[in-house]
Amino acid sequence: MSKSIYVTRNTPRLTLQGARAIMAAAARKAGAIGVPMDIAVVDEGGHLIVFNRMDGAKLSSIDIAICKAWTAACTRRATHEYAEIAGPGKPAYGIHVSNHGRFMIVGGGLPIQSDGHVIGGIGCSSGTVQQDREVAMAGLDALMHRPAGQVVPLRRVPSPRPGRARRRRA
């Protein structure tokens, strides 16, 4: 008799409601500092969940915000970390042209984490690098506390358990 092994695992997933809460917090921060932003939130695979182009945000920053979020989610690192290691003569020089130019090495992209798992990324663009990072961080803060003090709900995708397969009725 063979042993059953688990080939899947339970991981948290970012919900649309959670992504919207992150987006709202980031947009509030952008408004508070007076910088209209392009803000993107993606899932763990870098797929866009929500996007917001605030009135007055730079049109040229739309793709940059999306690519910052994609880079943060897919590499599980903040984009500003790559700026430090991707310059000429540095170990990751040239990485910014990988993945069809989607790879961003400019600050403003942060991975979104829950229970030790990266569940997505946020990317902000239109301000200075510091402003983009501040707005992205404000979005991440929404994961812990919503304005009403509620925790943003994250949904878990259950893995099938051996011997617990559902049977179809004929």
PDB file of C-alpha atoms in Angstrom:
ATOM      1  CA  MET A   1       0.000   0.000   0.000  1.00  0.00           C
ATOM      2  CA  SER A   2       1.411   3.373  -0.981  1.00  0.00           C
ATOM      3  CA  LYS A   3       1.707   6.323   1.324  1.00  0.00           C
ATOM      4  CA  SER A   4      -0.381   9.398   0.630  1.00  0.00           C
ATOM      5  CA  ILE A   5       1.581  12.578   0.210  1.00  0.00           C
ATOM      6  CA  TYR A   6       0.331  16.112   0.147  1.00  0.00           C
ATOM      7  CA  VAL A   7       1.022  17.778  -3.153  1.00  0.00           C
ATOM      8  CA  THR A   8      -0.803  21.003  -2.364  1.00  0.00           C
ATOM      9  CA  ARG A   9      -0.829  23.443   0.516  1.00  0.00           C
ATOM     10  CA  ASN A  10      -3.153  25.982   2.004  1.00  0.00           C
ATOM     11  CA  THR A  11      -2.091  29.518   1.274  1.00  0.00           C
ATOM     12  CA  PRO A  12      -3.865  32.797   1.942  1.00  0.00           C
ATOM     13  CA  ARG A  13      -5.207  34.705  -1.063  1.00  0.00           C
ATOM     14  CA  LEU A  14      -5.824  38.390  -1.483  1.00  0.00           C
ATOM     15  CA  THR A  15      -9.532  39.075  -1.997  1.00  0.00           C
ATOM     16  CA  LEU A  16     -11.030  41.818  -4.115  1.00  0.00           C
ATOM     17  CA  GLN A  17     -12.288  43.411  -0.891  1.00  0.00           C
ATOM     18  CA  GLY A  18      -8.774  43.283   0.566  1.00  0.00           C
ATOM     19  CA  ALA A  19      -7.253  44.745  -2.605  1.00  0.00           C
ATOM     20  CA  ARG A  20      -9.806  47.553  -2.548  1.00  0.00           C
ATOM     21  CA  ALA A  21      -8.983  48.317   1.105  1.00  0.00           C
ATOM     22  CA  ILE A  22      -5.271  48.489   0.241  1.00  0.00           C
ATOM     23  CA  MET A  23      -6.068  50.726  -2.737  1.00  0.00           C
ATOM     24  CA  ALA A  24      -8.284  53.048  -0.676  1.00  0.00           C
ATOM     25  CA  ALA A  25      -5.634  53.498   2.020  1.00  0.00           C
ATOM     26  CA  ALA A  26      -2.953  54.212  -0.579  1.00  0.00           C
ATOM     27  CA  ALA A  27      -5.190  56.727  -2.374  1.00  0.00           C
ATOM     28  CA  ARG A  28      -5.959  58.475   0.940  1.00  0.00           C
ATOM     29  CA  LYS A  29      -2.232  58.831   1.615  1.00  0.00           C
ATOM     30  CA  ALA A  30      -1.598  60.163  -1.896  1.00  0.00           C
ATOM     31  CA  GLY A  31      -4.364  62.720  -1.355  1.00  0.00           C
ATOM     32  CA  ALA A  32      -2.958  63.656   2.047  1.00  0.00           C
ATOM     33  CA  ILE A  33       0.495  64.397   0.608  1.00  0.00           C
ATOM     34  CA  GLY A  34      -1.033  66.164  -2.407  1.00  0.00           C
ATOM     35  CA  VAL A  35       0.380  63.877  -5.101  1.00  0.00           C
ATOM     36  CA  PRO A  36      -2.085  62.268  -7.526  1.00  0.00           C
ATOM     37  CA  MET A  37      -0.904  58.695  -8.095  1.00  0.00           C
ATOM     38  CA  ASP A  38      -1.336  55.705 -10.334  1.00  0.00           C
ATOM     39  CA  ILE A  39      -1.820  52.754  -7.962  1.00  0.00           C
ATOM     40  CA  ALA A  40      -1.960  49.054  -8.856  1.00  0.00           C
ATOM     41  CA  VAL A  41      -2.643  45.988  -6.702  1.00  0.00           C
ATOM     42  CA  VAL A  42      -1.891  42.530  -8.106  1.00  0.00           C
ATOM     43  CA  ASP A  43      -2.248  38.970  -6.816  1.00  0.00           C
ATOM     44  CA  GLU A  44       0.644  36.632  -5.995  1.00  0.00           C
ATOM     45  CA  GLY A  45       1.100  35.800  -9.686  1.00  0.00           C
ATOM     46  CA  GLY A  46       1.307  39.444 -10.707  1.00  0.00           C
ATOM     47  CA  HIS A  47      -2.203  39.568 -12.201  1.00  0.00           C
ATOM     48  CA  LEU A  48      -3.979  42.894 -11.815  1.00  0.00           C
ATOM     49  CA  ILE A  49      -6.794  42.969  -9.240  1.00  0.00           C
ATOM     50  CA  VAL A  50      -7.452  46.717  -8.968  1.00  0.00           C
ATOM     51  CA  PHE A  51      -6.012  49.861 -10.520  1.00  0.00           C
ATOM     52  CA  ASN A  52      -6.652  53.525  -9.734  1.00  0.00           C
ATOM     53  CA  ARG A  53      -5.491  56.506 -11.760  1.00  0.00           C
ATOM     54  CA  MET A  54      -6.181  59.521  -9.601  1.00  0.00           C
ATOM     55  CA  ASP A  55      -7.192  62.759 -11.322  1.00  0.00           C
ATOM     56  CA  GLY A  56      -3.976  64.492 -12.336  1.00  0.00           C
ATOM     57  CA  ALA A  57      -1.745  61.397 -12.104  1.00  0.00           C
ATOM     58  CA  LYS A  58       0.857  61.055 -14.830  1.00  0.00           C
ATOM     59  CA  LEU A  59      -0.287  59.042 -17.838  1.00  0.00           C
ATOM     60  CA  SER A  60       3.267  57.799 -18.273  1.00  0.00           C
ATOM     61  CA  SER A  61       3.109  56.231 -14.804  1.00  0.00           C
ATOM     62  CA  ILE A  62       0.213  53.847 -15.488  1.00  0.00           C
ATOM     63  CA  ASP A  63       2.390  50.991 -16.745  1.00  0.00           C
ATOM     64  CA  ILE A  64       5.124  51.824 -14.254  1.00  0.00           C
ATOM     65  CA  ALA A  65       2.745  51.348 -11.298  1.00  0.00           C
ATOM     66  CA  ILE A  66       1.479  48.044 -12.696  1.00  0.00           C
ATOM     67  CA  CYS A  67       5.026  46.810 -13.342  1.00  0.00           C
ATOM     68  CA  LYS A  68       6.173  47.847  -9.852  1.00  0.00           C
ATOM     69  CA  ALA A  69       3.331  45.790  -8.348  1.00  0.00           C
ATOM     70  CA  TRP A  70       4.144  42.860 -10.664  1.00  0.00           C
ATOM     71  CA  THR A  71       7.852  42.949  -9.760  1.00  0.00           C
ATOM     72  CA  ALA A  72       7.154  43.110  -6.014  1.00  0.00           C
ATOM     73  CA  ALA A  73       4.696  40.198  -6.138  1.00  0.00           C
ATOM     74  CA  CYS A  74       6.649  37.933  -8.471  1.00  0.00           C
ATOM     75  CA  THR A  75      10.074  38.473  -6.904  1.00  0.00           C
ATOM     76  CA  ARG A  76       8.740  38.783  -3.352  1.00  0.00           C
ATOM     77  CA  ARG A  77      10.954  41.836  -2.821  1.00  0.00           C
ATOM     78  CA  ALA A  78      10.488  45.583  -2.706  1.00  0.00           C
ATOM     79  CA  THR A  79      11.464  47.246  -5.968  1.00  0.00           C
ATOM     80  CA  HIS A  80      13.810  49.716  -4.255  1.00  0.00           C
ATOM     81  CA  GLU A  81      15.966  46.757  -3.169  1.00  0.00           C
ATOM     82  CA  TYR A  82      16.776  46.135  -6.824  1.00  0.00           C
ATOM     83  CA  ALA A  83      17.814  49.756  -7.358  1.00  0.00           C
ATOM     84  CA  GLU A  84      20.651  49.114  -4.918  1.00  0.00           C
ATOM     85  CA  ILE A  85      21.954  45.999  -6.720  1.00  0.00           C
ATOM     86  CA  ALA A  86      21.077  46.610 -10.377  1.00  0.00           C
ATOM     87  CA  GLY A  87      23.331  49.524 -11.314  1.00  0.00           C
ATOM     88  CA  PRO A  88      26.316  49.209 -13.660  1.00  0.00           C
ATOM     89  CA  GLY A  89      28.912  46.883 -12.172  1.00  0.00           C
ATOM     90  CA  LYS A  90      26.449  45.510  -9.601  1.00  0.00           C
ATOM     91  CA  PRO A  91      25.457  41.814  -9.391  1.00  0.00           C
ATOM     92  CA  ALA A  92      21.971  42.281 -10.891  1.00  0.00           C
ATOM     93  CA  TYR A  93      22.926  44.768 -13.607  1.00  0.00           C
ATOM     94  CA  GLY A  94      20.612  44.402 -16.592  1.00  0.00           C
ATOM     95  CA  ILE A  95      17.780  42.711 -14.692  1.00  0.00           C
ATOM     96  CA  HIS A  96      15.491  45.656 -15.470  1.00  0.00           C
ATOM     97  CA  VAL A  97      15.289  44.587 -19.121  1.00  0.00           C
ATOM     98  CA  SER A  98      14.155  41.059 -18.251  1.00  0.00           C
ATOM     99  CA  ASN A  99      10.574  39.819 -18.527  1.00  0.00           C
ATOM    100  CA  HIS A 100       9.879  41.963 -21.595  1.00  0.00           C
ATOM    101  CA  GLY A 101      10.794  45.129 -19.706  1.00  0.00           C
ATOM    102  CA  ARG A 102       8.267  44.600 -16.911  1.00  0.00           C
ATOM    103  CA  PHE A 103      10.943  44.328 -14.220  1.00  0.00           C
ATOM    104  CA  MET A 104      11.075  47.575 -12.206  1.00  0.00           C
ATOM    105  CA  ILE A 105      14.075  48.636 -10.157  1.00  0.00           C
ATOM    106  CA  VAL A 106      12.592  51.955  -9.023  1.00  0.00           C
ATOM    107  CA  GLY A 107      11.118  52.279  -5.526  1.00  0.00           C
ATOM    108  CA  GLY A 108       7.357  52.248  -5.040  1.00  0.00           C
ATOM    109  CA  GLY A 109       6.601  48.538  -5.406  1.00  0.00           C
ATOM    110  CA  LEU A 110       6.109  46.434  -2.268  1.00  0.00           C
ATOM    111  CA  PRO A 111       5.116  42.794  -1.772  1.00  0.00           C
ATOM    112  CA  ILE A 112       1.880  42.201   0.142  1.00  0.00           C
ATOM    113  CA  GLN A 113       2.289  39.509   2.810  1.00  0.00           C
ATOM    114  CA  SER A 114      -0.010  37.531   5.067  1.00  0.00           C
ATOM    115  CA  ASP A 115       0.904  34.661   7.395  1.00  0.00           C
ATOM    116  CA  GLY A 116       4.432  34.589   5.972  1.00  0.00           C
ATOM    117  CA  HIS A 117       3.210  34.238   2.371  1.00  0.00           C
ATOM    118  CA  VAL A 118       3.438  36.815  -0.390  1.00  0.00           C
ATOM    119  CA  ILE A 119      -0.146  37.230  -1.571  1.00  0.00           C
ATOM    120  CA  GLY A 120       0.347  40.098  -3.993  1.00  0.00           C
ATOM    121  CA  GLY A 121       2.034  43.388  -4.666  1.00  0.00           C
ATOM    122  CA  ILE A 122       1.269  47.091  -4.690  1.00  0.00           C
ATOM    123  CA  GLY A 123       2.847  49.544  -7.095  1.00  0.00           C
ATOM    124  CA  CYS A 124       2.605  53.326  -6.898  1.00  0.00           C
ATOM    125  CA  SER A 125       3.934  55.878  -9.359  1.00  0.00           C
ATOM    126  CA  SER A 126       3.711  59.605 -10.218  1.00  0.00           C
ATOM    127  CA  GLY A 127       5.585  61.121  -7.289  1.00  0.00           C
ATOM    128  CA  THR A 128       9.197  60.982  -6.188  1.00  0.00           C
ATOM    129  CA  VAL A 129      10.558  57.563  -5.251  1.00  0.00           C
ATOM    130  CA  GLN A 130      10.082  58.445  -1.567  1.00  0.00           C
ATOM    131  CA  GLN A 131       6.475  59.548  -2.136  1.00  0.00           C
ATOM    132  CA  ASP A 132       5.724  56.397  -4.145  1.00  0.00           C
ATOM    133  CA  ARG A 133       7.135  54.268  -1.317  1.00  0.00           C
ATOM    134  CA  GLU A 134       5.147  56.158   1.353  1.00  0.00           C
ATOM    135  CA  VAL A 135       1.892  55.692  -0.545  1.00  0.00           C
ATOM    136  CA  ALA A 136       2.587  51.986  -1.121  1.00  0.00           C
ATOM    137  CA  MET A 137       3.385  51.520   2.578  1.00  0.00           C
ATOM    138  CA  ALA A 138       0.124  53.220   3.548  1.00  0.00           C
ATOM    139  CA  GLY A 139      -1.657  50.653   1.401  1.00  0.00           C
ATOM    140  CA  LEU A 140       0.122  47.812   3.187  1.00  0.00           C
ATOM    141  CA  ASP A 141      -0.864  49.277   6.541  1.00  0.00           C
ATOM    142  CA  ALA A 142      -4.484  48.609   5.541  1.00  0.00           C
ATOM    143  CA  LEU A 143      -3.787  44.880   5.828  1.00  0.00           C
ATOM    144  CA  MET A 144      -3.437  45.210   9.573  1.00  0.00           C
ATOM    145  CA  HIS A 145      -6.050  47.842  10.368  1.00  0.00           C
ATOM    146  CA  ARG A 146      -8.903  49.190   8.358  1.00  0.00           C
ATOM    147  CA  PRO A 147     -10.331  52.615   9.232  1.00  0.00           C
ATOM    148  CA  ALA A 148     -12.919  50.918  11.460  1.00  0.00           C
ATOM    149  CA  GLY A 149     -10.184  48.862  13.122  1.00  0.00           C
ATOM    150  CA  GLN A 150     -11.223  45.645  11.393  1.00  0.00           C
ATOM    151  CA  VAL A 151      -8.718  43.219   9.948  1.00  0.00           C
ATOM    152  CA  VAL A 152      -8.957  42.915   6.171  1.00  0.00           C
ATOM    153  CA  PRO A 153     -10.415  39.479   5.426  1.00  0.00           C
ATOM    154  CA  LEU A 154      -8.217  37.135   3.433  1.00  0.00           C
ATOM    155  CA  ARG A 155      -9.612  33.955   1.980  1.00  0.00           C
ATOM    156  CA  ARG A 156      -7.841  30.643   2.241  1.00  0.00           C
ATOM    157  CA  VAL A 157      -7.948  28.201  -0.610  1.00  0.00           C
ATOM    158  CA  PRO A 158      -8.278  24.746   0.961  1.00  0.00           C
ATOM    159  CA  SER A 159      -6.207  21.893  -0.401  1.00  0.00           C
ATOM    160  CA  PRO A 160      -7.853  18.586  -1.034  1.00  0.00           C
ATOM    161  CA  ARG A 161      -7.162  15.954   1.579  1.00  0.00           C
ATOM    162  CA  PRO A 162      -6.431  12.377   0.604  1.00  0.00           C
ATOM    163  CA  GLY A 163      -9.483  10.192   0.993  1.00  0.00           C
ATOM    164  CA  ARG A 164     -11.800  13.178   1.136  1.00  0.00           C
ATOM    165  CA  ALA A 165     -12.569  13.516  -2.535  1.00  0.00           C
ATOM    166  CA  ARG A 166     -16.144  14.420  -3.319  1.00  0.00           C
ATOM    167  CA  ARG A 167     -18.120  11.893  -5.224  1.00  0.00           C
ATOM    168  CA  ARG A 168     -20.324  12.940  -8.058  1.00  0.00           C
ATOM    169  CA  ARG A 169     -23.867  11.797  -8.085  1.00  0.00           C
ATOM    170  CA  ALA A 170     -24.989  10.063 -11.208  1.00  0.00           C
TER     171      ALA A 170
END
